[in-house]
C-alpha cells in the first residue's frame, strides 16, 4: 500500500507494457530496479555506466513514441505536484506499475477546488425523530433488528451525523485534522488523483486530454486505485475490504442488513446508491411475496368450489368438441381437459384482480420510498450542492469524441487550424466553434445507422417469435398424426417452445448488449454520462422487446385469429393457427412467464455472473504464464498489492447489474395477474444477487473510482415508466386473457339464479359437422356416438339461427364489459397511485427540518471558532504589554471583526465567509 520508503501511500496506479530489442543490464549493475521519481527529480538524467543503467537496443518507432508520450505525461503529473515511483525497465519486455502519491499540499489544493465536504471539529449530533411515539417505535425496531445489523463501525450510528463544510485551506482551524495522512480516506485520495489524471494533457499524443484517452490509445494498459489490502489475509489486522468481505460479501450473512455507509466509503456514492436501491427493492419484495403466496393459496383452497371447472370435469355433461386439427384429429370430450381447467383456477380467480391493484400501488410506494431514502442518504453523505461536480464531469470529453473532432479538423481545415489545435496544449478553450465540435451533420450517418439497426433488431426478434409459432403449429400437427403422442401434444409443444424461447432470449441478450454498445459508439457522444444514458436506453429497448415479446404473444394474440370450424385461418397452406387450451391462455401464459423468468435468473444472472469471471481470470492467468518473458521469482512469491489488483477484472460500470434488476422488475409488475408467485422467485433470487454482486465487487473486480452522484439517474425514469405501463398491461390481462369478465357478465346478465352454473355451456357455440370443408373431416373416427353438432369456444350464433356463425349479442356484451373494465381499472389504479404519491412526501420531515437546523448550527460553529481564533491572537499581545497600553488594545478592538457587535453578520470577516 506504500512506496518503498514505507511512508508515502500509493493513491493510484498506472500500468503499461513495454518491449525492447536486445536490452540488457550493464556490467557492474547492482540489480537495484527501483526508480523513485519525486517532485524534485524527473528521473531522466542518469549517467551512462552508472548503477542500474540500461543499454537500450534499437526500439521500433511505435514503442519509442509510446515511451516519449508516457514520459511527458508523467512529467506533467510531477509538475501538478504528484509524486511517482516505478520499477526500472530491466527486462526485455514486461509490465511496469507507476505508483502515484498525492502529498498533503496537493490533496488540500484539490479538495478545495473540488469543494469536498469534510467533517468539522463540532461533535456529531443526533437526527431526532418526529415525536415521542416515533422515538419509541424506532427504539423497539432497533432492538428487534440488532441481530440483523452488520458489525461495522459505520453502521452503528445511523442517526448521528457530522457537521460538514467544504474544505478550505484558509479555514484549516475549522477541521479536526489530527493526522494529515489519514484526514482524507483512501477513496477520497484516489478520487483527487483521478481528477488530476483526467485533466492532465499530453502534447505528444495529439493534445490528448487525460488518462482515459491514453488508455484508449494503448499508451497505458490500465489505471486504478488500490484495494485496502487482502480480504482473506490471516491474522487480526482489519481493513475496510476485509470488513466488507466478512460482514457483507459472504453468503453466510445473507440475513443481515447491508453496511451501506461502509460501501459508500469504500466504493463511492454511485455504487453505494446502487446497493441501497437493491436492498430497498429486495425488502419491498417481502410483503408482495407474502400477498402473492396468499393469493395462490386462496386459489388452491377454492379449487373445489369453482363451478366452471366442476362443469368441465363432469363427464355427464358430455360436451363434444370439434377436432383440434384437420383429418388426423378426432372429436373429443371437454371433460378430458379437466386438469388444465382446475390448474387455471389457481391463477385465474377474483383474488388476482385485487393482487394486480395491490402490485400497481406497491410499485408506486416503492418508488416513493426510494425517493425518500435517496434524500436521506444524500443528506447523510453530504450530496447536497453536487451539481457543480456534475457540470465539471461534463467538461471531460471522451477519447473517441476528441479523435473524431481531430479527424474532422484535419479533413476540413487548412494547416493553420491544425497548428491552432497543437498550440492548445493544456487549456480548455470555452468557445464552441463549429470547427471544434461535432454538429448534427457529422452525427447524421451514426443516427441513421442507429435507427436502421434498432428497427432490424426488433424485426429480428419478432421474426424469431413467429418462427417459434410456426414450430408450435407444425410440431402439433406432426404429433397429432401419431396415436402414441396425440394425448400429450399440447404439453409437449408448450414445454419445448418455451425452452426454445428461453435459449433464444439468452443468446440475443448477449448479442443485443454488444450491438447497443457498438451503436452508441458510432453516435460519438461527447461525455461519458451522455454515452452511458444512450447506451442504457438502447440496451433496455432491445432487451425489453427480446424478453417480453413471446409473453405478449401468448397473452394478447394467441387464439385471437383462429377463425371457426368450417372457416379456419391457415398459415403455410394447410397448417391451422394455434388455439388456446379449453381453460384459456392464462395457464400457458403463467408457464411461459415462470420458465423465462426463472431461466433468466438462474442461467444468465447467476451462472453467467459466477462462471464467466472465473473463466476470464483463468484465461488471463494461462495467458500470463505462456507469455514469453522473464519472471521475477521473489515477485511471484510475494506479489505487491498493485500486482494482485492488476490480475482482477476491470470495473466496467453498473449498467449490467441495473439492467437485470429492471428486467426482473418488469416480470414482477407487468404480468403479475397471471403469475402471483413472481415476487417470491424474485425475492429468492435477490437474496443471492445482493451477496453475489457484493462478492464480485470485493473479491473479483479492481477497485472502482469513487464517483459522487446524487441519484440513480435514468434508471428511475425507466422504473417509473414500467410501473405506469404495468397498470395498462394488467388491465388487459385480466380483461382479455382471463375469464374474469365473461364470468361476471354471465353471472349478472344471463344466469337464472345469479351463480355460475351453466357458464361453460354459455361460452361454447354449436357447429354443424356436415358443413366441415371437404378433406378436413376426421378420418376413421372412433368417437362413441355419431356426431351431428360439435362445440367450440366462442360467442357465435347457432347453425339454426337466421345469421349462422355470426358474433352473438353475448360477444358484444362481453367485449363492451372488457373495454369498460380496462378504462375503470386503469383510471382507478392511476388515481390511487397519484394519491399515494401525494400522501408520501419526497423528503422525510426529520431530514427537511434538520437541513434547516444544520445551517444555523454551522453559523453558530463559525462564530464560536472565529471568537476563539481572535482570543488566541489577542493573548500574546496582552501578555507582552499587560494592561497598560490601552491605545493598542483599542486599535485591536477596532480591527476585530464586526461580528462581535453584530453576531448576525459575518460578511465583514473576510470574503471566505460570504458563502455560508
CSV table of C-alpha atoms in Angstrom, one decimal, residues 144-461:
chain,number,residue,atom,x,y,z
A,144,UNK,CA,-35.6,-6.2,17.4
A,145,UNK,CA,-33.3,-5.8,14.4
A,146,UNK,CA,-30.0,-5.8,16.3
A,147,UNK,CA,-29.1,-9.4,15.4
A,148,UNK,CA,-29.6,-8.4,11.7
A,149,UNK,CA,-27.2,-5.4,11.9
A,150,UNK,CA,-23.7,-5.9,10.4
A,151,UNK,CA,-20.9,-5.4,12.9
A,152,UNK,CA,-19.2,-2.4,11.3
A,153,UNK,CA,-18.4,1.0,12.9
A,154,UNK,CA,-20.1,3.0,10.2
A,155,UNK,CA,-23.4,1.2,10.7
A,156,UNK,CA,-23.8,1.7,14.4
A,157,UNK,CA,-24.5,5.4,14.4
A,158,UNK,CA,-27.1,5.6,11.7
A,159,UNK,CA,-28.9,8.6,13.3
A,160,UNK,CA,-25.7,10.5,14.1
A,161,UNK,CA,-24.1,13.0,11.7
A,162,UNK,CA,-21.0,15.1,11.4
A,163,UNK,CA,-21.3,18.8,10.7
A,164,UNK,CA,-19.5,19.1,7.4
A,165,UNK,CA,-18.2,22.0,5.4
A,166,UNK,CA,-16.3,22.3,2.0
A,167,UNK,CA,-12.6,22.1,2.6
A,168,UNK,CA,-10.7,25.4,2.5
A,169,UNK,CA,-7.0,26.0,3.2
A,170,UNK,CA,-7.8,29.4,4.7
A,171,UNK,CA,-10.1,27.8,7.3
A,172,UNK,CA,-8.0,24.9,8.5
A,173,UNK,CA,-8.9,25.8,12.1
A,174,UNK,CA,-12.4,24.6,11.4
A,175,UNK,CA,-11.5,20.9,10.8
A,176,UNK,CA,-10.4,18.2,13.1
A,177,UNK,CA,-7.0,17.5,11.5
A,178,UNK,CA,-5.2,15.1,13.8
A,179,UNK,CA,-3.0,13.4,11.2
A,180,UNK,CA,-2.7,14.7,7.7
A,181,UNK,CA,-2.0,11.2,6.2
A,182,UNK,CA,-5.4,9.9,7.5
A,183,UNK,CA,-7.5,13.0,7.3
A,184,UNK,CA,-8.7,12.1,3.7
A,185,UNK,CA,-9.7,8.5,3.4
A,186,UNK,CA,-8.3,6.3,0.6
A,187,UNK,CA,-11.4,6.6,-1.6
A,188,UNK,CA,-11.2,10.5,-1.5
A,189,UNK,CA,-7.4,10.4,-2.1
A,190,UNK,CA,-7.8,8.2,-5.2
A,191,UNK,CA,-10.7,10.4,-6.4
A,192,UNK,CA,-8.5,13.5,-6.1
A,193,UNK,CA,-5.6,11.8,-8.0
A,194,UNK,CA,-8.1,10.6,-10.7
A,195,UNK,CA,-9.3,14.2,-11.2
A,196,UNK,CA,-5.7,15.3,-11.8
A,197,UNK,CA,-5.2,12.3,-14.2
A,198,UNK,CA,-8.3,13.2,-16.2
A,199,UNK,CA,-7.3,16.8,-16.8
A,200,UNK,CA,-3.5,16.4,-17.4
A,201,UNK,CA,-2.7,16.8,-21.1
A,202,UNK,CA,-0.1,15.2,-23.3
A,203,UNK,CA,1.0,17.3,-26.3
A,204,UNK,CA,2.9,14.4,-28.0
A,205,UNK,CA,-0.3,12.4,-28.1
A,206,UNK,CA,-2.1,14.9,-30.3
A,207,UNK,CA,-3.0,17.1,-27.3
A,208,UNK,CA,-4.8,14.1,-25.7
A,209,UNK,CA,-6.6,15.2,-22.6
A,210,UNK,CA,-6.5,12.8,-19.6
A,211,UNK,CA,-5.6,9.2,-18.7
A,212,UNK,CA,-8.7,7.8,-20.4
A,213,UNK,CA,-7.5,9.0,-23.8
A,214,UNK,CA,-4.1,7.5,-23.2
A,215,UNK,CA,-5.6,4.1,-22.2
A,216,UNK,CA,-7.8,4.2,-25.3
A,217,UNK,CA,-4.7,4.8,-27.4
A,218,UNK,CA,-2.9,1.9,-25.6
A,219,UNK,CA,-0.2,4.2,-24.1
A,220,UNK,CA,-1.1,2.8,-20.7
A,221,UNK,CA,-2.9,-0.6,-20.2
A,222,UNK,CA,-4.8,0.3,-17.0
A,223,UNK,CA,-5.3,2.9,-14.3
A,224,UNK,CA,-6.9,2.0,-11.0
A,225,UNK,CA,-6.8,2.8,-7.2
A,226,UNK,CA,-5.6,0.0,-4.9
A,227,UNK,CA,-7.7,-2.1,-2.7
A,228,UNK,CA,-7.1,-1.8,1.1
A,229,UNK,CA,-5.1,-5.0,1.4
A,230,UNK,CA,-6.2,-8.6,1.1
A,231,UNK,CA,-9.8,-9.6,2.0
A,232,UNK,CA,-8.7,-13.1,3.2
A,233,UNK,CA,-5.4,-12.4,4.9
A,234,UNK,CA,-4.7,-14.3,8.0
A,235,UNK,CA,-4.4,-12.5,11.3
A,236,UNK,CA,-6.4,-9.9,13.2
A,237,UNK,CA,-5.3,-6.9,11.2
A,238,UNK,CA,-8.5,-5.4,9.8
A,239,UNK,CA,-9.1,-3.2,6.8
A,240,UNK,CA,-12.2,-1.9,5.1
A,241,UNK,CA,-12.0,-4.5,2.4
A,242,UNK,CA,-11.7,-7.4,4.8
A,243,UNK,CA,-14.5,-6.0,6.9
A,244,UNK,CA,-16.8,-5.7,3.9
A,245,UNK,CA,-16.0,-9.3,3.0
A,246,UNK,CA,-16.7,-10.7,6.4
A,247,UNK,CA,-19.9,-8.7,7.1
A,248,UNK,CA,-21.3,-8.2,3.6
A,249,UNK,CA,-19.8,-10.3,0.7
A,250,UNK,CA,-20.4,-13.8,2.1
A,251,UNK,CA,-23.5,-15.9,1.5
A,252,UNK,CA,-23.4,-16.8,5.2
A,253,UNK,CA,-24.5,-13.3,6.2
A,254,UNK,CA,-27.5,-13.2,3.7
A,255,UNK,CA,-29.9,-12.4,6.6
A,256,UNK,CA,-28.1,-9.2,7.7
A,257,UNK,CA,-28.7,-5.6,6.5
A,258,UNK,CA,-26.1,-4.1,4.2
A,259,UNK,CA,-23.4,-1.8,5.6
A,260,UNK,CA,-24.4,0.9,3.2
A,261,UNK,CA,-22.2,3.7,4.8
A,262,UNK,CA,-19.1,1.5,4.6
A,263,UNK,CA,-19.9,0.5,1.0
A,264,UNK,CA,-20.2,4.2,0.1
A,265,UNK,CA,-17.0,5.0,2.0
A,266,UNK,CA,-15.0,2.2,0.2
A,267,UNK,CA,-16.6,2.3,-3.4
A,268,UNK,CA,-18.1,5.8,-3.6
A,269,UNK,CA,-21.6,7.2,-3.7
A,270,UNK,CA,-22.6,5.8,-7.1
A,271,UNK,CA,-22.1,2.2,-6.1
A,272,UNK,CA,-23.4,2.9,-2.6
A,273,UNK,CA,-26.7,4.2,-4.1
A,274,UNK,CA,-27.0,1.0,-6.3
A,275,UNK,CA,-26.7,-1.3,-3.3
A,276,UNK,CA,-29.1,0.9,-1.3
A,277,UNK,CA,-31.6,0.7,-4.1
A,278,UNK,CA,-31.2,-3.1,-4.5
A,279,UNK,CA,-31.6,-3.5,-0.7
A,280,UNK,CA,-34.8,-1.5,-0.6
A,281,UNK,CA,-36.2,-3.3,-3.7
A,282,UNK,CA,-35.4,-6.7,-2.1
A,283,UNK,CA,-37.0,-5.7,1.2
A,284,UNK,CA,-40.1,-4.4,-0.6
A,285,UNK,CA,-40.5,-7.8,-2.3
A,286,UNK,CA,-41.2,-9.4,1.1
A,287,UNK,CA,-44.8,-8.0,1.5
A,288,UNK,CA,-45.6,-8.6,-2.2
A,289,UNK,CA,-44.3,-12.2,-1.9
A,290,UNK,CA,-46.5,-12.8,1.2
A,291,UNK,CA,-49.6,-11.4,-0.6
A,292,UNK,CA,-48.7,-13.4,-3.7
A,293,UNK,CA,-48.5,-16.7,-1.7
A,294,UNK,CA,-51.8,-15.9,0.0
A,295,UNK,CA,-53.5,-15.3,-3.5
A,296,UNK,CA,-52.0,-18.6,-4.7
A,297,UNK,CA,-53.2,-20.5,-1.6
A,298,UNK,CA,-56.6,-18.9,-2.0
A,299,UNK,CA,-56.8,-20.4,-5.5
A,300,UNK,CA,-55.8,-23.8,-4.0
A,301,UNK,CA,-58.4,-23.6,-1.3
A,302,UNK,CA,-61.3,-22.6,-3.6
A,303,UNK,CA,-60.5,-25.0,-6.4
A,304,UNK,CA,-63.2,-27.5,-5.3
A,305,UNK,CA,-65.8,-24.7,-5.1
A,306,UNK,CA,-65.1,-23.4,-8.7
A,307,UNK,CA,-68.3,-24.2,-10.6
A,308,UNK,CA,-67.0,-23.8,-14.2
A,309,UNK,CA,-64.1,-26.3,-13.6
A,310,UNK,CA,-66.6,-28.7,-12.0
A,311,UNK,CA,-68.8,-28.5,-15.0
A,312,UNK,CA,-65.8,-29.1,-17.3
A,313,UNK,CA,-64.8,-32.1,-15.3
A,314,UNK,CA,-68.3,-33.6,-15.1
A,315,UNK,CA,-68.4,-36.4,-17.6
A,316,UNK,CA,-72.2,-36.4,-17.6
A,317,UNK,CA,-72.3,-33.1,-19.4
A,318,UNK,CA,-70.6,-34.7,-22.4
A,319,UNK,CA,-69.6,-31.6,-24.4
A,320,UNK,CA,-68.5,-33.0,-27.7
A,321,UNK,CA,-65.8,-30.6,-29.0
A,322,UNK,CA,-64.8,-30.0,-32.6
A,323,UNK,CA,-61.4,-31.6,-33.8
A,324,UNK,CA,-58.3,-29.7,-32.9
A,325,UNK,CA,-56.7,-30.4,-36.3
A,326,UNK,CA,-57.7,-31.5,-39.8
A,327,UNK,CA,-58.1,-35.1,-40.8
A,328,UNK,CA,-56.0,-36.8,-38.1
A,329,UNK,CA,-57.7,-35.3,-35.0
A,330,UNK,CA,-61.0,-36.8,-33.8
A,331,UNK,CA,-63.9,-35.3,-31.9
A,332,UNK,CA,-63.2,-35.2,-28.1
A,333,UNK,CA,-65.0,-34.7,-24.8
A,334,UNK,CA,-64.4,-31.4,-22.9
A,335,UNK,CA,-64.0,-33.4,-19.6
A,336,UNK,CA,-60.6,-34.7,-20.9
A,337,UNK,CA,-59.3,-31.1,-20.3
A,338,UNK,CA,-60.3,-31.3,-16.6
A,339,UNK,CA,-56.7,-31.0,-15.3
A,340,UNK,CA,-56.0,-27.8,-17.3
A,341,UNK,CA,-59.2,-26.2,-16.1
A,342,UNK,CA,-58.5,-26.9,-12.4
A,343,UNK,CA,-54.9,-25.7,-12.7
A,344,UNK,CA,-56.1,-22.4,-14.4
A,345,UNK,CA,-58.2,-21.6,-11.4
A,346,UNK,CA,-55.0,-21.3,-9.3
A,347,UNK,CA,-54.2,-18.2,-11.1
A,348,UNK,CA,-57.5,-17.1,-12.7
A,349,UNK,CA,-59.6,-16.2,-9.7
A,350,UNK,CA,-61.1,-13.0,-8.2
A,351,UNK,CA,-58.1,-12.6,-5.9
A,352,UNK,CA,-55.7,-11.9,-8.8
A,353,UNK,CA,-57.7,-8.7,-9.6
A,354,UNK,CA,-57.0,-7.5,-6.1
A,355,UNK,CA,-53.4,-8.5,-6.4
A,356,UNK,CA,-53.0,-6.6,-9.6
A,357,UNK,CA,-54.3,-3.4,-7.9
A,358,UNK,CA,-52.0,-4.1,-4.9
A,359,UNK,CA,-48.9,-4.5,-7.1
A,360,UNK,CA,-49.6,-1.3,-9.0
A,361,UNK,CA,-49.8,0.6,-5.7
A,362,UNK,CA,-46.7,-1.4,-4.5
A,363,UNK,CA,-44.7,-0.1,-7.4
A,364,UNK,CA,-45.7,3.5,-6.6
A,365,UNK,CA,-44.9,3.1,-2.9
A,366,UNK,CA,-41.5,1.5,-3.8
A,367,UNK,CA,-40.5,4.4,-6.0
A,368,UNK,CA,-41.8,7.0,-3.4
A,369,UNK,CA,-39.8,5.3,-0.6
A,370,UNK,CA,-36.8,5.2,-2.8
A,371,UNK,CA,-37.0,8.9,-3.3
A,372,UNK,CA,-37.2,9.4,0.5
A,373,UNK,CA,-34.2,7.0,1.1
A,374,UNK,CA,-32.3,8.8,-1.7
A,375,UNK,CA,-32.9,12.1,0.0
A,376,UNK,CA,-31.9,10.7,3.4
A,377,UNK,CA,-28.7,9.2,2.1
A,378,UNK,CA,-27.9,12.4,0.2
A,379,UNK,CA,-28.2,14.3,3.4
A,380,UNK,CA,-26.0,11.9,5.5
A,381,UNK,CA,-23.5,11.6,2.7
A,382,UNK,CA,-23.3,15.4,2.1
A,383,UNK,CA,-24.5,15.2,-1.5
A,384,UNK,CA,-26.4,18.5,-1.4
A,385,UNK,CA,-25.0,21.0,-3.9
A,386,UNK,CA,-23.3,18.4,-6.1
A,387,UNK,CA,-24.5,20.0,-9.3
A,388,UNK,CA,-21.1,21.7,-9.8
A,389,UNK,CA,-19.3,18.4,-9.8
A,390,UNK,CA,-21.7,17.0,-12.4
A,391,UNK,CA,-21.1,20.1,-14.6
A,392,UNK,CA,-17.4,19.6,-14.2
A,393,UNK,CA,-17.7,16.0,-15.3
A,394,UNK,CA,-19.4,17.2,-18.5
A,395,UNK,CA,-16.2,19.1,-19.4
A,396,UNK,CA,-14.2,16.0,-19.9
A,397,UNK,CA,-14.7,14.7,-23.5
A,398,UNK,CA,-14.5,11.1,-24.4
A,399,UNK,CA,-11.3,10.0,-26.3
A,400,UNK,CA,-13.4,8.8,-29.2
A,401,UNK,CA,-15.0,12.2,-29.4
A,402,UNK,CA,-11.7,14.0,-29.4
A,403,UNK,CA,-10.4,11.7,-32.1
A,404,UNK,CA,-13.4,12.4,-34.3
A,405,UNK,CA,-13.1,16.1,-33.9
A,406,UNK,CA,-9.4,15.9,-34.8
A,407,UNK,CA,-10.2,13.9,-37.9
A,408,UNK,CA,-12.9,16.5,-38.9
A,409,UNK,CA,-10.4,19.4,-38.5
A,410,UNK,CA,-7.7,17.6,-40.5
A,411,UNK,CA,-10.2,16.9,-43.3
A,412,UNK,CA,-12.0,20.3,-43.4
A,413,UNK,CA,-9.4,22.8,-42.3
A,414,UNK,CA,-6.1,24.0,-43.5
A,415,UNK,CA,-2.7,23.8,-41.8
A,416,UNK,CA,-3.3,26.9,-39.7
A,417,UNK,CA,-6.3,25.3,-37.9
A,418,UNK,CA,-4.1,22.2,-37.2
A,419,UNK,CA,-1.4,24.5,-35.8
A,420,UNK,CA,-4.1,26.2,-33.7
A,421,UNK,CA,-5.1,22.8,-32.3
A,422,UNK,CA,-1.5,21.9,-31.5
A,423,UNK,CA,-1.0,25.2,-29.7
A,424,UNK,CA,-4.0,24.4,-27.4
A,425,UNK,CA,-2.0,22.0,-25.2
A,426,UNK,CA,-3.3,22.2,-21.6
A,427,UNK,CA,-6.0,24.9,-21.7
A,428,UNK,CA,-9.7,24.2,-22.4
A,429,UNK,CA,-11.0,26.7,-24.8
A,430,UNK,CA,-14.6,27.6,-23.8
A,431,UNK,CA,-15.5,28.8,-27.3
A,432,UNK,CA,-17.8,26.3,-29.0
A,433,UNK,CA,-16.9,26.9,-32.6
A,434,UNK,CA,-18.4,24.6,-35.2
A,435,UNK,CA,-14.9,23.5,-36.1
A,436,UNK,CA,-14.2,22.3,-32.6
A,437,UNK,CA,-17.2,20.2,-32.1
A,438,UNK,CA,-19.4,17.7,-34.0
A,439,UNK,CA,-22.6,19.0,-35.5
A,440,UNK,CA,-25.8,17.1,-36.3
A,441,UNK,CA,-24.5,16.8,-39.9
A,442,UNK,CA,-21.4,14.9,-38.7
A,443,UNK,CA,-23.6,12.6,-36.5
A,444,UNK,CA,-26.3,12.0,-39.1
A,445,UNK,CA,-24.8,8.8,-40.5
A,446,UNK,CA,-24.5,7.4,-37.0
A,447,UNK,CA,-28.1,8.3,-36.2
A,448,UNK,CA,-29.3,6.8,-39.4
A,449,UNK,CA,-27.3,3.6,-38.7
A,450,UNK,CA,-28.8,3.5,-35.2
A,451,UNK,CA,-32.4,3.9,-36.4
A,452,UNK,CA,-32.0,1.2,-39.1
A,453,UNK,CA,-30.1,-1.2,-36.8
A,454,UNK,CA,-32.7,-1.0,-34.0
A,455,UNK,CA,-35.6,-1.5,-36.4
A,456,UNK,CA,-33.7,-4.5,-37.8
A,457,UNK,CA,-33.1,-6.0,-34.3
A,458,UNK,CA,-36.7,-5.5,-33.3
A,459,UNK,CA,-37.9,-7.1,-36.6
A,460,UNK,CA,-35.4,-10.0,-36.0
A,461,UNK,CA,-37.0,-10.6,-32.5
